[in-house]
PDB file of C-alpha atoms in Angstrom:
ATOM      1  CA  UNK C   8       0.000   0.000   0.000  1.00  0.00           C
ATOM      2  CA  UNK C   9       1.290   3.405  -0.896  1.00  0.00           C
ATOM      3  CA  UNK C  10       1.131   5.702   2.133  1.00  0.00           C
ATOM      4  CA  UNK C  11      -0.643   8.787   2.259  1.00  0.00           C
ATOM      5  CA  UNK C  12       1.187  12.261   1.516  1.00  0.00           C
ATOM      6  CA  UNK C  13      -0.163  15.076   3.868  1.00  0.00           C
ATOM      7  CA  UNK C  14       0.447  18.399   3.616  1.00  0.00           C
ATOM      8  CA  UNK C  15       1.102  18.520   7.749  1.00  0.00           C
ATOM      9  CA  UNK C  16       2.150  14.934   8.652  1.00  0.00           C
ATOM     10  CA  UNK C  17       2.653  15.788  11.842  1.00  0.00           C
ATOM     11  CA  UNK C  18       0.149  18.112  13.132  1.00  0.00           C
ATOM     12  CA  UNK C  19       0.300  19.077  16.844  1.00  0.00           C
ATOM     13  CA  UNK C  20      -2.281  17.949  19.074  1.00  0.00           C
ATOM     14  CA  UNK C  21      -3.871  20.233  21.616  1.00  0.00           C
ATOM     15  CA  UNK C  22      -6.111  18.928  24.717  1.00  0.00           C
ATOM     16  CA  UNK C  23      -9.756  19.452  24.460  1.00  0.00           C
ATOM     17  CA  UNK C  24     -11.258  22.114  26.389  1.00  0.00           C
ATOM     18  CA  UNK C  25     -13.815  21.422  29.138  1.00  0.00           C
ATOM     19  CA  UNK C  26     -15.722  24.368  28.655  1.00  0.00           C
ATOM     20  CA  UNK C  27     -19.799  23.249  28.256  1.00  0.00           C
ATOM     21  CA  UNK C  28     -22.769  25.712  28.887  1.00  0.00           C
ATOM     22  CA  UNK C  29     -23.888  25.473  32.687  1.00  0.00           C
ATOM     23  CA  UNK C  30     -27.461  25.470  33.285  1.00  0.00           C
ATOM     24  CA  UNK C  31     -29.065  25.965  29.981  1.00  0.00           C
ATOM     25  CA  UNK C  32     -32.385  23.780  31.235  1.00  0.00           C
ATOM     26  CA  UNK C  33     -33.369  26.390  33.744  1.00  0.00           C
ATOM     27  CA  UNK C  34     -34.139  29.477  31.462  1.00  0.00           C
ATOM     28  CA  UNK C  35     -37.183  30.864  31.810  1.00  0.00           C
ATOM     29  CA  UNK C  36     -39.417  30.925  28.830  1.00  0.00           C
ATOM     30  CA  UNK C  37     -39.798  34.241  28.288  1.00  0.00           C
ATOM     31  CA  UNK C  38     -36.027  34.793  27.841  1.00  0.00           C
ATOM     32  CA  UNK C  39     -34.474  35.292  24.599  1.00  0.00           C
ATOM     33  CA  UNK C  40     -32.341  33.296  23.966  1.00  0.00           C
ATOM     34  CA  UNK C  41     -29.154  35.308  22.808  1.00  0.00           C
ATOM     35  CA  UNK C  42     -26.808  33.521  20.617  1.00  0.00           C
ATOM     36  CA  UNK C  43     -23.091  33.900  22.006  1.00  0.00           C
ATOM     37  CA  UNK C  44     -19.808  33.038  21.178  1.00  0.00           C
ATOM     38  CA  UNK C  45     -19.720  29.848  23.484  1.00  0.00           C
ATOM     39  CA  UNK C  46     -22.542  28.475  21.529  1.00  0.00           C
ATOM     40  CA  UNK C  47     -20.990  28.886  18.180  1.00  0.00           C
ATOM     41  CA  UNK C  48     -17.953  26.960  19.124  1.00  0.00           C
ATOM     42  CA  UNK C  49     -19.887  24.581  20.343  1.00  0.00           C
ATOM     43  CA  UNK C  50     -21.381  24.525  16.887  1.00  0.00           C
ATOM     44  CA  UNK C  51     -18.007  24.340  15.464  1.00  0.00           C
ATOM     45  CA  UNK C  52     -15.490  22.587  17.426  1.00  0.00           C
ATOM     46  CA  UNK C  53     -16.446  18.944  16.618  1.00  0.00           C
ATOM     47  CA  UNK C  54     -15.828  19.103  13.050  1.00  0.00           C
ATOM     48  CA  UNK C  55     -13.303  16.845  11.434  1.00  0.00           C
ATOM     49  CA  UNK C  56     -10.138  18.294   9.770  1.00  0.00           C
ATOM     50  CA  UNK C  57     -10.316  17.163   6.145  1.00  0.00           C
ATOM     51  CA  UNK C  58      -6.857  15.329   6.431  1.00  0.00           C
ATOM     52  CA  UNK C  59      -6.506  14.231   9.813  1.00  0.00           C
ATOM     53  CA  UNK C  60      -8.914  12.101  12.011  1.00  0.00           C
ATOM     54  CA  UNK C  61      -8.939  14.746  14.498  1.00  0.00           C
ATOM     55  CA  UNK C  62     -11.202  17.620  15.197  1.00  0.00           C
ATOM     56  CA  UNK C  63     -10.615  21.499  14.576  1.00  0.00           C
ATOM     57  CA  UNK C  64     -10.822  22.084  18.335  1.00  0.00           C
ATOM     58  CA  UNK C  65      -8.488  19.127  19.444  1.00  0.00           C
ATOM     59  CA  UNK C  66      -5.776  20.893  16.480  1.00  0.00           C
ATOM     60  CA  UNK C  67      -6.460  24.372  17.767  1.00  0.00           C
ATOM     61  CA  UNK C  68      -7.802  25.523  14.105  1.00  0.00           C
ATOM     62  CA  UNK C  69     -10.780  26.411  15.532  1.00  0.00           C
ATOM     63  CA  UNK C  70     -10.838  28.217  19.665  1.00  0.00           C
ATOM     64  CA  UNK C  71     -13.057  29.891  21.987  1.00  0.00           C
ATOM     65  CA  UNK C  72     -11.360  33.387  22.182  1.00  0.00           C
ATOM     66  CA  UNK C  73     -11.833  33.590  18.218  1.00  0.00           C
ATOM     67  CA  UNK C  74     -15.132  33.386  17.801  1.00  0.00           C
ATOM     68  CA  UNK C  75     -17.452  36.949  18.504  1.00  0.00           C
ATOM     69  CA  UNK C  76     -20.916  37.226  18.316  1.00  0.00           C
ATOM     70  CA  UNK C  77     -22.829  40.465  18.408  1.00  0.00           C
ATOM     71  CA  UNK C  78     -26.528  39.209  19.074  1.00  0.00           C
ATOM     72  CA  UNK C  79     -27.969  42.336  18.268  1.00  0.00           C
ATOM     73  CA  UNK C  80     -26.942  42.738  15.059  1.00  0.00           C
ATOM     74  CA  UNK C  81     -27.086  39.621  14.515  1.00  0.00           C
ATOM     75  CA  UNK C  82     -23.380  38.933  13.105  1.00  0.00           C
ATOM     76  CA  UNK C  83     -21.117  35.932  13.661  1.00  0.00           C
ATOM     77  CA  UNK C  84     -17.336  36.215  13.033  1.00  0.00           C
ATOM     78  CA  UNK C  85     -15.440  32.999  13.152  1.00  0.00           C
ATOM     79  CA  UNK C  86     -11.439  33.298  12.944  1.00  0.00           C
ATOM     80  CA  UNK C  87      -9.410  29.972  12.207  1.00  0.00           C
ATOM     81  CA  UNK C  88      -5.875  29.068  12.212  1.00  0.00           C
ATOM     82  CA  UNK C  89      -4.622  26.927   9.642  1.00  0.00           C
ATOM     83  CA  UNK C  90      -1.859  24.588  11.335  1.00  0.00           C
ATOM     84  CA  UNK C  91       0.540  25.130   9.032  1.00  0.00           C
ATOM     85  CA  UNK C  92       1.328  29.040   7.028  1.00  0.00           C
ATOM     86  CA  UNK C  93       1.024  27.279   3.737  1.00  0.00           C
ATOM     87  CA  UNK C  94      -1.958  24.957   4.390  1.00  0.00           C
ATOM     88  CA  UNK C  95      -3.592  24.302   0.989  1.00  0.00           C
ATOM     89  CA  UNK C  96      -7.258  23.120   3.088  1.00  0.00           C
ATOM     90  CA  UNK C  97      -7.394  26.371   4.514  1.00  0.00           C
ATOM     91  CA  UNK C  98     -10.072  27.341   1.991  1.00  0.00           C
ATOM     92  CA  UNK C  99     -12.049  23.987   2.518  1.00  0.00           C
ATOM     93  CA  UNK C 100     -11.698  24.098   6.042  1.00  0.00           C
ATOM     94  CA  UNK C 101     -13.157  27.544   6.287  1.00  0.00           C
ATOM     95  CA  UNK C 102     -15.887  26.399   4.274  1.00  0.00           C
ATOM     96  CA  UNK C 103     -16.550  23.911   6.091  1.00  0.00           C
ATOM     97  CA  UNK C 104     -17.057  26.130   9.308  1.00  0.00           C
ATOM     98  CA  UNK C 105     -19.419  28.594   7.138  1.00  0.00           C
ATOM     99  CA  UNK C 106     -21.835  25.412   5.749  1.00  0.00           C
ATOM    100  CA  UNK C 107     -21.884  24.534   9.460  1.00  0.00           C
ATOM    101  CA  UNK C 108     -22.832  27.861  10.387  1.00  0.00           C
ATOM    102  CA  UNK C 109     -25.314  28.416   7.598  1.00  0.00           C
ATOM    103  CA  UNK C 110     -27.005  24.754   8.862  1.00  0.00           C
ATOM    104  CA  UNK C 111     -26.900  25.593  12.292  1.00  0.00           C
ATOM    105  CA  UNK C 112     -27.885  29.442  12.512  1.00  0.00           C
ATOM    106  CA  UNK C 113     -31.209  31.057  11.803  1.00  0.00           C
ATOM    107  CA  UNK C 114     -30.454  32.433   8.140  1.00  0.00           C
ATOM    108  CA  UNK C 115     -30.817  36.165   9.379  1.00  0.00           C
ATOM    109  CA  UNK C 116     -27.300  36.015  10.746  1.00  0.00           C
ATOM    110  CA  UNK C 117     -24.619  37.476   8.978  1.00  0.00           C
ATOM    111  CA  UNK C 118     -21.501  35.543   8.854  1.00  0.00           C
ATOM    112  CA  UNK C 119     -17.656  36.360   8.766  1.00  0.00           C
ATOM    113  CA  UNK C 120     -15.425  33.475   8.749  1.00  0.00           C
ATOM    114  CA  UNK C 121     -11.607  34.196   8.308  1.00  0.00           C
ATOM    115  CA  UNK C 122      -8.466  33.070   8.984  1.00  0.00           C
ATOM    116  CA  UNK C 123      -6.612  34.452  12.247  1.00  0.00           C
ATOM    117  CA  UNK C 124      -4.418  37.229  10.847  1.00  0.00           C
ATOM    118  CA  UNK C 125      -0.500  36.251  10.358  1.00  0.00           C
ATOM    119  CA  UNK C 126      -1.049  32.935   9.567  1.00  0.00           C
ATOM    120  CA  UNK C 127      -1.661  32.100   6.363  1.00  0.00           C
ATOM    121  CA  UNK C 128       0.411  33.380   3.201  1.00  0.00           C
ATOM    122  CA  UNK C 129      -2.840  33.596   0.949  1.00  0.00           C
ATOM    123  CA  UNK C 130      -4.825  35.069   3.540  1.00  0.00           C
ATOM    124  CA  UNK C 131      -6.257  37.630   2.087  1.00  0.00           C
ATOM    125  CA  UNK C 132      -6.974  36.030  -1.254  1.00  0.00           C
ATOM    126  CA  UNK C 133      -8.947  33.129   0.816  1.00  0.00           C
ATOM    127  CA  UNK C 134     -10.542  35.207   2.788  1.00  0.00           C
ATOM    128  CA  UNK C 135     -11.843  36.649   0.062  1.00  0.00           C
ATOM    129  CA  UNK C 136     -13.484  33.361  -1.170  1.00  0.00           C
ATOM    130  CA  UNK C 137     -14.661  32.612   2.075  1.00  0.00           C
ATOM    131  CA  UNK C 138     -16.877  35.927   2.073  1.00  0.00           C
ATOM    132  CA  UNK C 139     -17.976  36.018  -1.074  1.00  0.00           C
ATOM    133  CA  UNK C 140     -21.747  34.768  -1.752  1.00  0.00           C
ATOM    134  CA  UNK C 141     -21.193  33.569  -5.187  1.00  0.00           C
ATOM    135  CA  UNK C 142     -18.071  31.549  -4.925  1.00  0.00           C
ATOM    136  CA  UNK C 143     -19.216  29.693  -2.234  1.00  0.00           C
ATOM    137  CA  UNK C 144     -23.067  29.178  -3.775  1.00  0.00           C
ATOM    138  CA  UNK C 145     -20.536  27.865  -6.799  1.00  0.00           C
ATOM    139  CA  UNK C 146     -17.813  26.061  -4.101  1.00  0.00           C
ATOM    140  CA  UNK C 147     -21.288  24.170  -2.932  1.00  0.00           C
ATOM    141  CA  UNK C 148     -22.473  23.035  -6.255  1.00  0.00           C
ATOM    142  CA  UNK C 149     -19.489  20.986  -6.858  1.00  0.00           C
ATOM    143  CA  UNK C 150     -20.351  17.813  -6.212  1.00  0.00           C
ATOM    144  CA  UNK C 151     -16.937  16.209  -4.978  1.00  0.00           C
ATOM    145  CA  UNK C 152     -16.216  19.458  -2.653  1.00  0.00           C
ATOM    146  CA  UNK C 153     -19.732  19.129  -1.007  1.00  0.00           C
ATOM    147  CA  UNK C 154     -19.414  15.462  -0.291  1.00  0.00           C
ATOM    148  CA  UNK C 155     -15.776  16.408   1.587  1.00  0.00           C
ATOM    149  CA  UNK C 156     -17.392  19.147   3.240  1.00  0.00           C
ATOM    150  CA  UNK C 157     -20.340  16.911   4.514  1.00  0.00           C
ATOM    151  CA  UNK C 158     -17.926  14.071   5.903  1.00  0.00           C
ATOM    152  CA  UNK C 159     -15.843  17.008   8.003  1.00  0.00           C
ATOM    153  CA  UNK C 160     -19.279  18.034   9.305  1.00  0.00           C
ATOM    154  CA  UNK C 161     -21.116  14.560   9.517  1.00  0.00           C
ATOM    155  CA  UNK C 162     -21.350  13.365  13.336  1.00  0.00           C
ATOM    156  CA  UNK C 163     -21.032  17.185  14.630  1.00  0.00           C
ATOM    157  CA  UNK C 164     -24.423  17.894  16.486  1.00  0.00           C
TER     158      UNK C 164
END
């Protein structure tokens, strides 16, 4: 058998956080029920990198302090770290967090998903992508791309 070539054989491993929502159950009713940042990683952090059989959260591509919500406005901005500067899934991964997002969230929400600034070297052109309507309506139709993109996100609620 010919062994796999990854772009980051060796990715570092990071512990899962602990971090869960406390007492959800008890909210009253009549509440509204804010969306905030600890419930979009939540949302996010299960989702499998495309070349490794580990999560975003357990290879730090995807953290807590990186994700800001502003409820009001209603506007979700998601910053990942690639694990490598020249990480050619960068562009899938982030699309990956975005379908998850638009599956997850009410479709009023406006959503930024980006990579964490200084580290990437085609940041800004992926970025780009990755907030542009029309590539990713395109990005989706491909049949191939939204099959990967479904097996990162499979298993994640």
């Amino acid at each position: 058998r010919m062994q796999a070539s990854y772009i980051n054989p060796n990715p570092q491993v990071f512990e899962v956080s602990e971090i869960k929502r406390q007492g959800r159950e008890e909210e009253a009713d009549n509440e509204v029920d804010l969306l905030d940042s600890l419930e979009v990683f939540d949302i996010l952090r299960k989702i499998n990198d495309p070349e490794h059989p580990l999560t975003l959260e357990q290879l730090n591509v995807v953290k807590l302090e990186n994700i800001h919500v502003n409820a009001t406005e209603q506007i979700v901005s998601v910053r990942f770290t690639p694990t490598i500067p020249h990480c050619s899934m960068a562009t899938l991964i982030g699309l990956c967090l975005r379908v998850k997002l638009l599956r997850s969230l009410p479709d009023t929400y406006k959503l930024d998903v980006e990579i964490t600034p200084g580290t990437h070297n085609a940041e800004e052109s992926i970025n780009k992508q990755l907030n542009d309507k029309e590539r990713v309506a395109a990005a989706l139709e491909n049949t191939n791309l939204l099959n990967v993109i479904n097996n990162c996100i499979a298993h994640t609620d």
